[in-house]
mmCIF file with all atom_site columns, N, CA and C in Angstrom:
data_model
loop_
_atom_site.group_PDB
_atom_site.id
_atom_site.type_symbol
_atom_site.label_atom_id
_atom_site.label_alt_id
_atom_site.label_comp_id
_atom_site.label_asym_id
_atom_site.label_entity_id
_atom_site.label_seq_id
_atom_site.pdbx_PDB_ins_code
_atom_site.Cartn_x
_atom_site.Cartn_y
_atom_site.Cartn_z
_atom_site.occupancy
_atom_site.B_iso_or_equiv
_atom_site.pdbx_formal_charge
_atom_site.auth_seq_id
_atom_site.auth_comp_id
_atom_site.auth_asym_id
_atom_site.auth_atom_id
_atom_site.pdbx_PDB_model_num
ATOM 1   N N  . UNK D 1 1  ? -3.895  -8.807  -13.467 1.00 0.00 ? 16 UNK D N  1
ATOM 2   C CA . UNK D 1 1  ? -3.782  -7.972  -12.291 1.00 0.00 ? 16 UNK D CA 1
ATOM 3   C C  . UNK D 1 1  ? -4.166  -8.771  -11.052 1.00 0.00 ? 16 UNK D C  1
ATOM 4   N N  . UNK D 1 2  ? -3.504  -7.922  -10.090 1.00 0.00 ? 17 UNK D N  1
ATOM 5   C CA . UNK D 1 2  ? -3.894  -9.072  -9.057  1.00 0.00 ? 17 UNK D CA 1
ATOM 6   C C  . UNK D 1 2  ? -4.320  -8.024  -7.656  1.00 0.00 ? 17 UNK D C  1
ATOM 7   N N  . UNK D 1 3  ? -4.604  -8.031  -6.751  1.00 0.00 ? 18 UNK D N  1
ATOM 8   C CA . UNK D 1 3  ? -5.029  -7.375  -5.669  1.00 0.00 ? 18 UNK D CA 1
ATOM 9   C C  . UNK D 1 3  ? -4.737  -7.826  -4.292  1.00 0.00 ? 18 UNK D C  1
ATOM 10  N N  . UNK D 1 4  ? -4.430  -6.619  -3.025  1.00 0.00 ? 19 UNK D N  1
ATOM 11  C CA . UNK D 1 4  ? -4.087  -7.005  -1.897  1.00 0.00 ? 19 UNK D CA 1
ATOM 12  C C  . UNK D 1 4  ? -4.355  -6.005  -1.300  1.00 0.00 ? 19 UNK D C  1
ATOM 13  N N  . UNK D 1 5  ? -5.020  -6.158  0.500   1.00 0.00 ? 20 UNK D N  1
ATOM 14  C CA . UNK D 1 5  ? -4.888  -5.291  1.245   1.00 0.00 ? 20 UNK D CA 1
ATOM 15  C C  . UNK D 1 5  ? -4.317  -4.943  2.254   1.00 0.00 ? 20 UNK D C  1
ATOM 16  N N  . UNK D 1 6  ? -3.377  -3.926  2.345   1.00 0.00 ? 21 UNK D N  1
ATOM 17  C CA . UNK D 1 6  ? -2.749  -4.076  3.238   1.00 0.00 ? 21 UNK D CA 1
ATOM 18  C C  . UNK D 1 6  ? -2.725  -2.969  4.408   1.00 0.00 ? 21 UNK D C  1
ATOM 19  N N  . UNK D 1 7  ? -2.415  -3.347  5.372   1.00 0.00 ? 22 UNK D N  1
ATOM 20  C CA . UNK D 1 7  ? -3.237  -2.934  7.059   1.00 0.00 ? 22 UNK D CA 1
ATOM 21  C C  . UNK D 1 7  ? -1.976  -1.756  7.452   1.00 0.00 ? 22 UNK D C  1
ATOM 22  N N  . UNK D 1 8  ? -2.074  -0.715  7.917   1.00 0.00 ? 23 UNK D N  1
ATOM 23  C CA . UNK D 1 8  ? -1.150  -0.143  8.305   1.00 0.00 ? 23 UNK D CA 1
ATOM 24  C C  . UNK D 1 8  ? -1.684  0.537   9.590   1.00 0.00 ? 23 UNK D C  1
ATOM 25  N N  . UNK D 1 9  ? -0.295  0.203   10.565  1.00 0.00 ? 24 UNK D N  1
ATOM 26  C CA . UNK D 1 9  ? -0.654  0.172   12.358  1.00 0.00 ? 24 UNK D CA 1
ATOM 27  C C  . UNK D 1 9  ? -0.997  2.000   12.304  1.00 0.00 ? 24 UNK D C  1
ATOM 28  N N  . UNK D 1 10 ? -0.113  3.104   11.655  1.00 0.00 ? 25 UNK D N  1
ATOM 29  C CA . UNK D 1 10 ? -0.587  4.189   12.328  1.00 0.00 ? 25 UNK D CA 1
ATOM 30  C C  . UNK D 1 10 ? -1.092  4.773   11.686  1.00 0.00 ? 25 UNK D C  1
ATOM 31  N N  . UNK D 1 11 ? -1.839  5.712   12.838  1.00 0.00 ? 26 UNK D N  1
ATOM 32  C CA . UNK D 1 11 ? -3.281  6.595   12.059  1.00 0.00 ? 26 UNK D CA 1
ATOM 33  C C  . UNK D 1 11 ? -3.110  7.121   10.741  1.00 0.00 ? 26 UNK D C  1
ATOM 34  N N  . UNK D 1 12 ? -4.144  7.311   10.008  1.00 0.00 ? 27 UNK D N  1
ATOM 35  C CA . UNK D 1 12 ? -3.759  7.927   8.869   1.00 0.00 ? 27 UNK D CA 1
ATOM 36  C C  . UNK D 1 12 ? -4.211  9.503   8.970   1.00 0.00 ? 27 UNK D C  1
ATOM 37  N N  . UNK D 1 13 ? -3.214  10.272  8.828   1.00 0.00 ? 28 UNK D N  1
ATOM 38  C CA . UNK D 1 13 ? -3.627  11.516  8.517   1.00 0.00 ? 28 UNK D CA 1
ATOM 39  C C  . UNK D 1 13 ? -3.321  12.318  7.057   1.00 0.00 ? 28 UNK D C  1
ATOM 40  N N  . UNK D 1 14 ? -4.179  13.282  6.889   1.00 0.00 ? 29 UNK D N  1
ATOM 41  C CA . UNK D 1 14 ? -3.727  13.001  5.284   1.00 0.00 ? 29 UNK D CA 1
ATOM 42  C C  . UNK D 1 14 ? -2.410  13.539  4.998   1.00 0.00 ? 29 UNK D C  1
ATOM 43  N N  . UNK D 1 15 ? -1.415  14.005  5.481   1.00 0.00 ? 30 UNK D N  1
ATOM 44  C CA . UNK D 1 15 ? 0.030   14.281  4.686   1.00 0.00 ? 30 UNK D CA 1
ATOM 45  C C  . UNK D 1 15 ? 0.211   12.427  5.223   1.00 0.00 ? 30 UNK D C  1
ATOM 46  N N  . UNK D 1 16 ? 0.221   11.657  5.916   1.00 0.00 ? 31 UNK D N  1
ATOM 47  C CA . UNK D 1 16 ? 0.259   10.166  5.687   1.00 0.00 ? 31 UNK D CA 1
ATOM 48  C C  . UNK D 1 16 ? -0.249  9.647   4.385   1.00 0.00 ? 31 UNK D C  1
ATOM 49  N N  . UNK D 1 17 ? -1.746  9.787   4.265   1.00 0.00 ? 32 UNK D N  1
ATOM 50  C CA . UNK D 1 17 ? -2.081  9.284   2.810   1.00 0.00 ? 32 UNK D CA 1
ATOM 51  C C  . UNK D 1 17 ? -1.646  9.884   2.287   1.00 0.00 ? 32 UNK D C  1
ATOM 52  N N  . UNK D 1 18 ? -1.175  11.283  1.568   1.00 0.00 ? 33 UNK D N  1
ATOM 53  C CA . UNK D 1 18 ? -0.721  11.673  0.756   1.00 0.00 ? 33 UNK D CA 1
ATOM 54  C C  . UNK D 1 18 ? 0.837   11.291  0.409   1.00 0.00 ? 33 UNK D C  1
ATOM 55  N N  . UNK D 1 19 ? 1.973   11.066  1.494   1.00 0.00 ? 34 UNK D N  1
ATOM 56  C CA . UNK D 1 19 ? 2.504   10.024  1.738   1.00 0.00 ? 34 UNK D CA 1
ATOM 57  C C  . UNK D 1 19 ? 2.705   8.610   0.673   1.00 0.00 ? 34 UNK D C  1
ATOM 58  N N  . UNK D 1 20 ? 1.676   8.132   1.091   1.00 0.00 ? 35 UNK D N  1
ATOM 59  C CA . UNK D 1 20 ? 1.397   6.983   0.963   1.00 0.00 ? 35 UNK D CA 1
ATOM 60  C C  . UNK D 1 20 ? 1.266   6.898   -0.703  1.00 0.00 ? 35 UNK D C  1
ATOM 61  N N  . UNK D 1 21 ? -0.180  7.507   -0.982  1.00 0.00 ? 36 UNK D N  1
ATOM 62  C CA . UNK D 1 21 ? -0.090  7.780   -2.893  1.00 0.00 ? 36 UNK D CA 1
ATOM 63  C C  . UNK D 1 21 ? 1.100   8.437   -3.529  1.00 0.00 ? 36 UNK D C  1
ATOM 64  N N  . UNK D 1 22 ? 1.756   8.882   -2.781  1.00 0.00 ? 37 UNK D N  1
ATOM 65  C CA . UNK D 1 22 ? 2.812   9.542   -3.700  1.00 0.00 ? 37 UNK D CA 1
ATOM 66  C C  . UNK D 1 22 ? 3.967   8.472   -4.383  1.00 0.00 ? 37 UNK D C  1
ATOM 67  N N  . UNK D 1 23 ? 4.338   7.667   -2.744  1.00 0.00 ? 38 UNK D N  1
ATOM 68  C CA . UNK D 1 23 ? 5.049   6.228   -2.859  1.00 0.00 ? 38 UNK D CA 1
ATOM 69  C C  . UNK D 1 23 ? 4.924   5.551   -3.723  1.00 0.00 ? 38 UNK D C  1
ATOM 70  N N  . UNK D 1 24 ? 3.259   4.947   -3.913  1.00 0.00 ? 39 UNK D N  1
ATOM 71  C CA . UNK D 1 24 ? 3.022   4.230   -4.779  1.00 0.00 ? 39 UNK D CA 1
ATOM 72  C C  . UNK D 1 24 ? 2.668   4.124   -5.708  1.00 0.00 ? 39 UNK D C  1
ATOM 73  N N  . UNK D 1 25 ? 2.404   5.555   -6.068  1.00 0.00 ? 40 UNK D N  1
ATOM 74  C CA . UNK D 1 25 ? 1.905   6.174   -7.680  1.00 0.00 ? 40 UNK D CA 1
ATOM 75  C C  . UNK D 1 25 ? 3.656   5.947   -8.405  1.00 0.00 ? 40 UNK D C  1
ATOM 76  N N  . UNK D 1 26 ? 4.669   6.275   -7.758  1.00 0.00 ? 41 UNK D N  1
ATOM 77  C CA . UNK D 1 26 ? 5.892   6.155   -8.177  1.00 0.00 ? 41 UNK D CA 1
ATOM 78  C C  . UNK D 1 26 ? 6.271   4.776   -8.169  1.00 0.00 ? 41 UNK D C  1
ATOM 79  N N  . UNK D 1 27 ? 5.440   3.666   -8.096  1.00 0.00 ? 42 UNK D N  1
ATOM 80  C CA . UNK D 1 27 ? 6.110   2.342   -7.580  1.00 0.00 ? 42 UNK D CA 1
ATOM 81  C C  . UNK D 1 27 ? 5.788   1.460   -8.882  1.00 0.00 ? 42 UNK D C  1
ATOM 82  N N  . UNK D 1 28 ? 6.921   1.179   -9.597  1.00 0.00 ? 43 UNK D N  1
ATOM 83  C CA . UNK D 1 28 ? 6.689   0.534   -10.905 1.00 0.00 ? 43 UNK D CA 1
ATOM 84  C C  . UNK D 1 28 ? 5.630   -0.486  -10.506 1.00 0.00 ? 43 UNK D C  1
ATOM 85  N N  . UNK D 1 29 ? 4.729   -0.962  -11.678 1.00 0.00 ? 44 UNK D N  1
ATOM 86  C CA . UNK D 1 29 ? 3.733   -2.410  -11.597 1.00 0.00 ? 44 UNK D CA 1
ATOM 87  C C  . UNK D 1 29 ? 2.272   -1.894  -10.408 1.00 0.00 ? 44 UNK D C  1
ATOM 88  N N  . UNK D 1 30 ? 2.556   -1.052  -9.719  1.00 0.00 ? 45 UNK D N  1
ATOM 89  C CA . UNK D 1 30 ? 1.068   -0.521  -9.044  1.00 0.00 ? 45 UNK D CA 1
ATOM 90  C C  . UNK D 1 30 ? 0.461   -0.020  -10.059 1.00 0.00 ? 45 UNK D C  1
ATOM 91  N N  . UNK D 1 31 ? -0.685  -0.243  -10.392 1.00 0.00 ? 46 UNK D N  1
ATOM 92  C CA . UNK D 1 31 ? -2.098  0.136   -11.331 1.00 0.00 ? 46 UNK D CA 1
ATOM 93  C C  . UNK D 1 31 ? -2.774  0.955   -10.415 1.00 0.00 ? 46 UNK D C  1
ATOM 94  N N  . UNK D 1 32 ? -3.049  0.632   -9.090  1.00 0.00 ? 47 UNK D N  1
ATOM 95  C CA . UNK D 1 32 ? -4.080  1.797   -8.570  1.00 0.00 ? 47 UNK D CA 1
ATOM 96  C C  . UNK D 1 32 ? -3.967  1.622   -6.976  1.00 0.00 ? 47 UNK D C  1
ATOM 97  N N  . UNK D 1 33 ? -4.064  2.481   -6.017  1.00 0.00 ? 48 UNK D N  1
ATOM 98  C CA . UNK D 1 33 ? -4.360  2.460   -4.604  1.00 0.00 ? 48 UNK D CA 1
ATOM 99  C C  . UNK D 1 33 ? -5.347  3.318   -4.265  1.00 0.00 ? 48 UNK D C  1
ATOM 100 N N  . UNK D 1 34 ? -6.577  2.542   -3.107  1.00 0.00 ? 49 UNK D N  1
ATOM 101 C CA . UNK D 1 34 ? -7.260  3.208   -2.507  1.00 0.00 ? 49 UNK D CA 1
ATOM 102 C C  . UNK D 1 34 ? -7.106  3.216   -1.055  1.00 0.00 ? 49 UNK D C  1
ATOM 103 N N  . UNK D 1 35 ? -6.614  4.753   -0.232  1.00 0.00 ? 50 UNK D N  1
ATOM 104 C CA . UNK D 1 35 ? -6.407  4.139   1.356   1.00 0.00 ? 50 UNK D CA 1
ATOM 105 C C  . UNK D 1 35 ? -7.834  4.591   1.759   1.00 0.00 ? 50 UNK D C  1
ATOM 106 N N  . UNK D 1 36 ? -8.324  3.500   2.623   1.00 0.00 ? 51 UNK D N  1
ATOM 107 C CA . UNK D 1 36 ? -9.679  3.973   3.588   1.00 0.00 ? 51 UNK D CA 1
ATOM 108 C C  . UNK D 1 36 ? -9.072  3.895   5.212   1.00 0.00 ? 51 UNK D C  1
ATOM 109 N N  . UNK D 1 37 ? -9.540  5.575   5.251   1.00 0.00 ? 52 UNK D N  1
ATOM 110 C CA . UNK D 1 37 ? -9.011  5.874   6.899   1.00 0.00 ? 52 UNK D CA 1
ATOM 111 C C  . UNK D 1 37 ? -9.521  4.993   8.034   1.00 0.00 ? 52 UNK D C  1
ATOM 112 N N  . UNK D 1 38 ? -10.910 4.941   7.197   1.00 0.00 ? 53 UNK D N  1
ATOM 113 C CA . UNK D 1 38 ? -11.005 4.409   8.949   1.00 0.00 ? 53 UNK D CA 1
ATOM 114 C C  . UNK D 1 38 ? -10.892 3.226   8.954   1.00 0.00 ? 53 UNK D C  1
ATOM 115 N N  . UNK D 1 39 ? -10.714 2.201   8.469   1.00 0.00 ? 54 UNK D N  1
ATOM 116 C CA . UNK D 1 39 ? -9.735  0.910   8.897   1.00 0.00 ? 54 UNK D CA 1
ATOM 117 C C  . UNK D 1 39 ? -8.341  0.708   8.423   1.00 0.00 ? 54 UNK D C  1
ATOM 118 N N  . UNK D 1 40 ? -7.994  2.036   8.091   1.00 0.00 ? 55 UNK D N  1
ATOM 119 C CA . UNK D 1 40 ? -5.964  2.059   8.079   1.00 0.00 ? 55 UNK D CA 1
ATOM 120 C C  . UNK D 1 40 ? -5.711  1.164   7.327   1.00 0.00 ? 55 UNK D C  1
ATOM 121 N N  . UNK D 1 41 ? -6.717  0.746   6.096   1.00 0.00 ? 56 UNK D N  1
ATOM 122 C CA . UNK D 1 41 ? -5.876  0.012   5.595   1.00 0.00 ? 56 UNK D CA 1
ATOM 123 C C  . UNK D 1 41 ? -5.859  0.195   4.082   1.00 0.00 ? 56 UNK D C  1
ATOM 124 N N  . UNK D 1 42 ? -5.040  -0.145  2.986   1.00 0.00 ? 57 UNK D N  1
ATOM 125 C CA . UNK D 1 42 ? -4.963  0.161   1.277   1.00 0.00 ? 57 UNK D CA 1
ATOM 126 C C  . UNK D 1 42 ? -4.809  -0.830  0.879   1.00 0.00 ? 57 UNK D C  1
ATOM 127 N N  . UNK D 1 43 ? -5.931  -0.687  -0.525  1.00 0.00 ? 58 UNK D N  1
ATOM 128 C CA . UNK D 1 43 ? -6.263  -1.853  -1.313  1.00 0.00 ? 58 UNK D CA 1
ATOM 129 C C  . UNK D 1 43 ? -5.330  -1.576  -2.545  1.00 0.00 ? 58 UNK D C  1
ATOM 130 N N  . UNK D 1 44 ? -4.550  -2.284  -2.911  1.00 0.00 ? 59 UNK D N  1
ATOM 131 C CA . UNK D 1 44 ? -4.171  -2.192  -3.950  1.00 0.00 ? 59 UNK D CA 1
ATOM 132 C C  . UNK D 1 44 ? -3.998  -3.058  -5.234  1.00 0.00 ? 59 UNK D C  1
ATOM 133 N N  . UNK D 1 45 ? -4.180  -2.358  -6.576  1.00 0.00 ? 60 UNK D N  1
ATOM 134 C CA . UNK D 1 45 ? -4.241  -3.321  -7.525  1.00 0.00 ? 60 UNK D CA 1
ATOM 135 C C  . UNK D 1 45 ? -2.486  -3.113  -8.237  1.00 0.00 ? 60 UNK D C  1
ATOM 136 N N  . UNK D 1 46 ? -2.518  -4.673  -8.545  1.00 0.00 ? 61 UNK D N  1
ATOM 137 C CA . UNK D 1 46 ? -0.947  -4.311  -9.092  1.00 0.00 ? 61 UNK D CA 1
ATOM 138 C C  . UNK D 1 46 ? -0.820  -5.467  -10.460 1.00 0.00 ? 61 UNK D C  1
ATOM 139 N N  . UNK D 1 47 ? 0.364   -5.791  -10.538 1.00 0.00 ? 62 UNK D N  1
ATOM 140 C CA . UNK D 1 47 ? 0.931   -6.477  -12.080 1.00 0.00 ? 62 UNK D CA 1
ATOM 141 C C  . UNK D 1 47 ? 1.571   -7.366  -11.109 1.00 0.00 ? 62 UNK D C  1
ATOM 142 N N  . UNK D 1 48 ? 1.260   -8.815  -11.249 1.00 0.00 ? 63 UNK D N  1
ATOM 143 C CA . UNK D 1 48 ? 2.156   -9.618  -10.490 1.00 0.00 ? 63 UNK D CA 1
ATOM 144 C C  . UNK D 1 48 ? 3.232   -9.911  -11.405 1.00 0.00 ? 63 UNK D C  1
ATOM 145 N N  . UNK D 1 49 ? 3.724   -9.511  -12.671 1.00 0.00 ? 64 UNK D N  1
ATOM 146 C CA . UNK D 1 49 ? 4.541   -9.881  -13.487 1.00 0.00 ? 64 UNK D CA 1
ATOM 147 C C  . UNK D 1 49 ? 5.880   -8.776  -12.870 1.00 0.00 ? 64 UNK D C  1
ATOM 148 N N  . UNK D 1 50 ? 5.280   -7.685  -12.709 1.00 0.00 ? 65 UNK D N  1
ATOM 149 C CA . UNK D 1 50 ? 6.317   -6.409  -11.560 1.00 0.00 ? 65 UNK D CA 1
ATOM 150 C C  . UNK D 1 50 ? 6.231   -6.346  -10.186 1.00 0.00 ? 65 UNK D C  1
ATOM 151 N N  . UNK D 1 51 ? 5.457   -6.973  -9.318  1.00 0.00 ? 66 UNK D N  1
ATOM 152 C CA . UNK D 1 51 ? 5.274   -6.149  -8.027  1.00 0.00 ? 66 UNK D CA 1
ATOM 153 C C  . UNK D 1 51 ? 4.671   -7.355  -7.361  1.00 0.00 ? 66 UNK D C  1
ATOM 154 N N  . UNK D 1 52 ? 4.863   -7.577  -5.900  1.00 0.00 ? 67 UNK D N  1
ATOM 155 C CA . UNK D 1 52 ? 4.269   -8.556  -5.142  1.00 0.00 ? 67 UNK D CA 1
ATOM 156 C C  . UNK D 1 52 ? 4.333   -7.662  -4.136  1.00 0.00 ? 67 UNK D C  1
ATOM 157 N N  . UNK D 1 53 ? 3.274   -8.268  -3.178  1.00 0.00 ? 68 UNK D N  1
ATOM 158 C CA . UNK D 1 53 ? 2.869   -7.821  -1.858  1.00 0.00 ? 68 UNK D CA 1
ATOM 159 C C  . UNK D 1 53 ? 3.659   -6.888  -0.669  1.00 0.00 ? 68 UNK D C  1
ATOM 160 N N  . UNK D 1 54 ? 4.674   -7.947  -0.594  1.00 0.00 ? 69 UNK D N  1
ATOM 161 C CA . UNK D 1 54 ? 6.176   -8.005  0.360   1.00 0.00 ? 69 UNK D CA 1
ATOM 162 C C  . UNK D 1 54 ? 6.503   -7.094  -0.194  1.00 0.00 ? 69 UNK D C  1
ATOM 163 N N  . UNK D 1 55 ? 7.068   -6.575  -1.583  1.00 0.00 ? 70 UNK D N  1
ATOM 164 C CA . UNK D 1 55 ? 8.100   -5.434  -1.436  1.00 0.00 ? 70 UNK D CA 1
ATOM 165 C C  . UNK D 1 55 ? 6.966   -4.544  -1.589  1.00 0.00 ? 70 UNK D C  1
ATOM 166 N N  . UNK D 1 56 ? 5.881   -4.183  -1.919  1.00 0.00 ? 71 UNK D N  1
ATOM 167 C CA . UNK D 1 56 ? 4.841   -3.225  -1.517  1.00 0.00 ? 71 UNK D CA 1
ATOM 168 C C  . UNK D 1 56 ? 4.671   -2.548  0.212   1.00 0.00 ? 71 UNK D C  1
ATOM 169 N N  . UNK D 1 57 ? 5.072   -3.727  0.771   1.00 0.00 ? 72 UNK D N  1
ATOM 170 C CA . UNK D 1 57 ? 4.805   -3.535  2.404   1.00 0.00 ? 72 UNK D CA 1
ATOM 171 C C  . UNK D 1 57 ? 6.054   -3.127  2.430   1.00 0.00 ? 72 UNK D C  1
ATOM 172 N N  . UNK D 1 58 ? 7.412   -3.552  2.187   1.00 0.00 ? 73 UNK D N  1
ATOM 173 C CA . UNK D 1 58 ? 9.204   -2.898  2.018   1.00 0.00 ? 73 UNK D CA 1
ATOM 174 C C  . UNK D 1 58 ? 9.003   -1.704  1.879   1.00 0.00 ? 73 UNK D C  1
ATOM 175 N N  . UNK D 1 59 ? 8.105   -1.325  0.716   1.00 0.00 ? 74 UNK D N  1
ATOM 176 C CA . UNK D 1 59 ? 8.806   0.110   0.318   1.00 0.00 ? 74 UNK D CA 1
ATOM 177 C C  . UNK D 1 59 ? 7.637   1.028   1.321   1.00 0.00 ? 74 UNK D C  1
ATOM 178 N N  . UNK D 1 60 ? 6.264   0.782   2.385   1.00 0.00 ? 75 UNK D N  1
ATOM 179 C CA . UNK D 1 60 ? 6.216   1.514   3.415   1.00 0.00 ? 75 UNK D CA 1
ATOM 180 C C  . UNK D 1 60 ? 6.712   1.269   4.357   1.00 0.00 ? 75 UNK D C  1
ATOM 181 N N  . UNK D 1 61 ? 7.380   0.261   4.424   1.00 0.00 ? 76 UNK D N  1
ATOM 182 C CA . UNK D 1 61 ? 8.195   0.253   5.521   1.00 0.00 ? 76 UNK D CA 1
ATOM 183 C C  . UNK D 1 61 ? 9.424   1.581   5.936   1.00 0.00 ? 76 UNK D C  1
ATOM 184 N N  . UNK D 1 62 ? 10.253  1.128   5.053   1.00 0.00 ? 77 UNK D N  1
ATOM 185 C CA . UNK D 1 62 ? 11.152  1.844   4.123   1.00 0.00 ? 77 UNK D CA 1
ATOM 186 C C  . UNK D 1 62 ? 11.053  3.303   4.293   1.00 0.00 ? 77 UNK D C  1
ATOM 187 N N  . UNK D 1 63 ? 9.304   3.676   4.905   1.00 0.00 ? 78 UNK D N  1
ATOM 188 C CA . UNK D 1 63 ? 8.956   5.437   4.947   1.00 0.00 ? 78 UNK D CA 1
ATOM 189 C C  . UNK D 1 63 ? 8.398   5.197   6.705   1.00 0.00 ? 78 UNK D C  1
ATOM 190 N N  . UNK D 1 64 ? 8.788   4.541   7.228   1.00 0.00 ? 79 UNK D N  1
ATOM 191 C CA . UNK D 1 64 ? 8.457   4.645   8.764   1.00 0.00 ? 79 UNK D CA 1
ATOM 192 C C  . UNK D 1 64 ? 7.108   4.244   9.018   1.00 0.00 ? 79 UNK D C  1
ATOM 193 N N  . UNK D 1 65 ? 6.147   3.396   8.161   1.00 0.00 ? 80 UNK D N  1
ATOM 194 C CA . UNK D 1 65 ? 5.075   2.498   8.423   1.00 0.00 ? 80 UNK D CA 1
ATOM 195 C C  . UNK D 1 65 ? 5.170   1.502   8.862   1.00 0.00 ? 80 UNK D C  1
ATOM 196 N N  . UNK D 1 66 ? 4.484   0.883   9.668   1.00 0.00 ? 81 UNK D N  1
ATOM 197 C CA . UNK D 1 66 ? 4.208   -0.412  9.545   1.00 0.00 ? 81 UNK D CA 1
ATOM 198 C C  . UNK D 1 66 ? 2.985   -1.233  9.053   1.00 0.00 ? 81 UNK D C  1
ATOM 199 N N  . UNK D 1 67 ? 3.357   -1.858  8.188   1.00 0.00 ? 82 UNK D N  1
ATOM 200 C CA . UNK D 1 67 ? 2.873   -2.347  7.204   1.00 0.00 ? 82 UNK D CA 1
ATOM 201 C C  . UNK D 1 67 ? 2.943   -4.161  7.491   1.00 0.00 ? 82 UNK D C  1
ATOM 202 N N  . UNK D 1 68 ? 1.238   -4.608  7.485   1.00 0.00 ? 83 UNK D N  1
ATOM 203 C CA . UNK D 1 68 ? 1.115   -5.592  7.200   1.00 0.00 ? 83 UNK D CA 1
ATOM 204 C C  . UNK D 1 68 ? 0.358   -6.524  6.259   1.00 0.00 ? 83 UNK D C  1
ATOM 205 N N  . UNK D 1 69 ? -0.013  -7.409  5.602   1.00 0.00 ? 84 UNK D N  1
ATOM 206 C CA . UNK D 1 69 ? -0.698  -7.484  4.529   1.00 0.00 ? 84 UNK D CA 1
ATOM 207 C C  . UNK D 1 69 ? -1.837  -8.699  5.112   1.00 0.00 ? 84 UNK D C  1
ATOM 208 N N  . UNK D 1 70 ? -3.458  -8.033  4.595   1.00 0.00 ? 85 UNK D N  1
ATOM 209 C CA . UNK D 1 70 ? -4.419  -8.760  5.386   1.00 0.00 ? 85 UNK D CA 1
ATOM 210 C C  . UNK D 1 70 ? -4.795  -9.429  4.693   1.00 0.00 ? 85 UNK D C  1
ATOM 211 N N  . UNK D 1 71 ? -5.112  -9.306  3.396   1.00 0.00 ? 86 UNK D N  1
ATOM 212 C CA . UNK D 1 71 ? -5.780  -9.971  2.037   1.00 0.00 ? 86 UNK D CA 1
ATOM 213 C C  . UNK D 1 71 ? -5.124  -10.143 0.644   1.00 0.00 ? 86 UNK D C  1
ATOM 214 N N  . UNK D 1 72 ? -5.101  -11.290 0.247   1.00 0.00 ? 87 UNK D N  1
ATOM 215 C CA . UNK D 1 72 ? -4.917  -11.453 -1.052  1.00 0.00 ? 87 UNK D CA 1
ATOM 216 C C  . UNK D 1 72 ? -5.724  -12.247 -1.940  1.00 0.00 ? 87 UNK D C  1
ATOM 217 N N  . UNK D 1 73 ? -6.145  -11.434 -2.962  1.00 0.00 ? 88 UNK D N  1
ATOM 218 C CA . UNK D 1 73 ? -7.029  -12.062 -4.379  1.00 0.00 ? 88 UNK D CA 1
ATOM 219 C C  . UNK D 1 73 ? -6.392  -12.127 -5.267  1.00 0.00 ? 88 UNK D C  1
#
């Protein structure tokens, strides 16, 4: 597993996070997301054998986010 966080420019309100988990609970190779509001941004754990960063940030894009990626472990 591998992990990344990624920064998203607008506020989060919760039909946003809710939003947001719904996306990626449906997103093959995501294992888990946590969004924390007050720095707008979601940590997520994933399967690098299914899923990399970039199309993680694609598919909020994809829902009218902008999405950038701050960290990777």
């Amino acid at each position: 597993m591998r992990e990344t966080t990624i920064k998203v420019k607008e506020p989060l309100n919760d039909e946003r996070i809710q939003m947001i988990e719904s996306r990626l609970a449906q997103t093959e190779g995501i294992e888990r997301a946590l969004v924390d509001v007050d720095s707008g941004s979601i940590w997520i754990s994933y399967n690098e054998m299914k899923m990399a960063p970039e199309l993680i940030m694609k598919a909020l894009n994809e829902h009218g986010m902008h999405a950038e990626e701050v960290q990777n472990a």
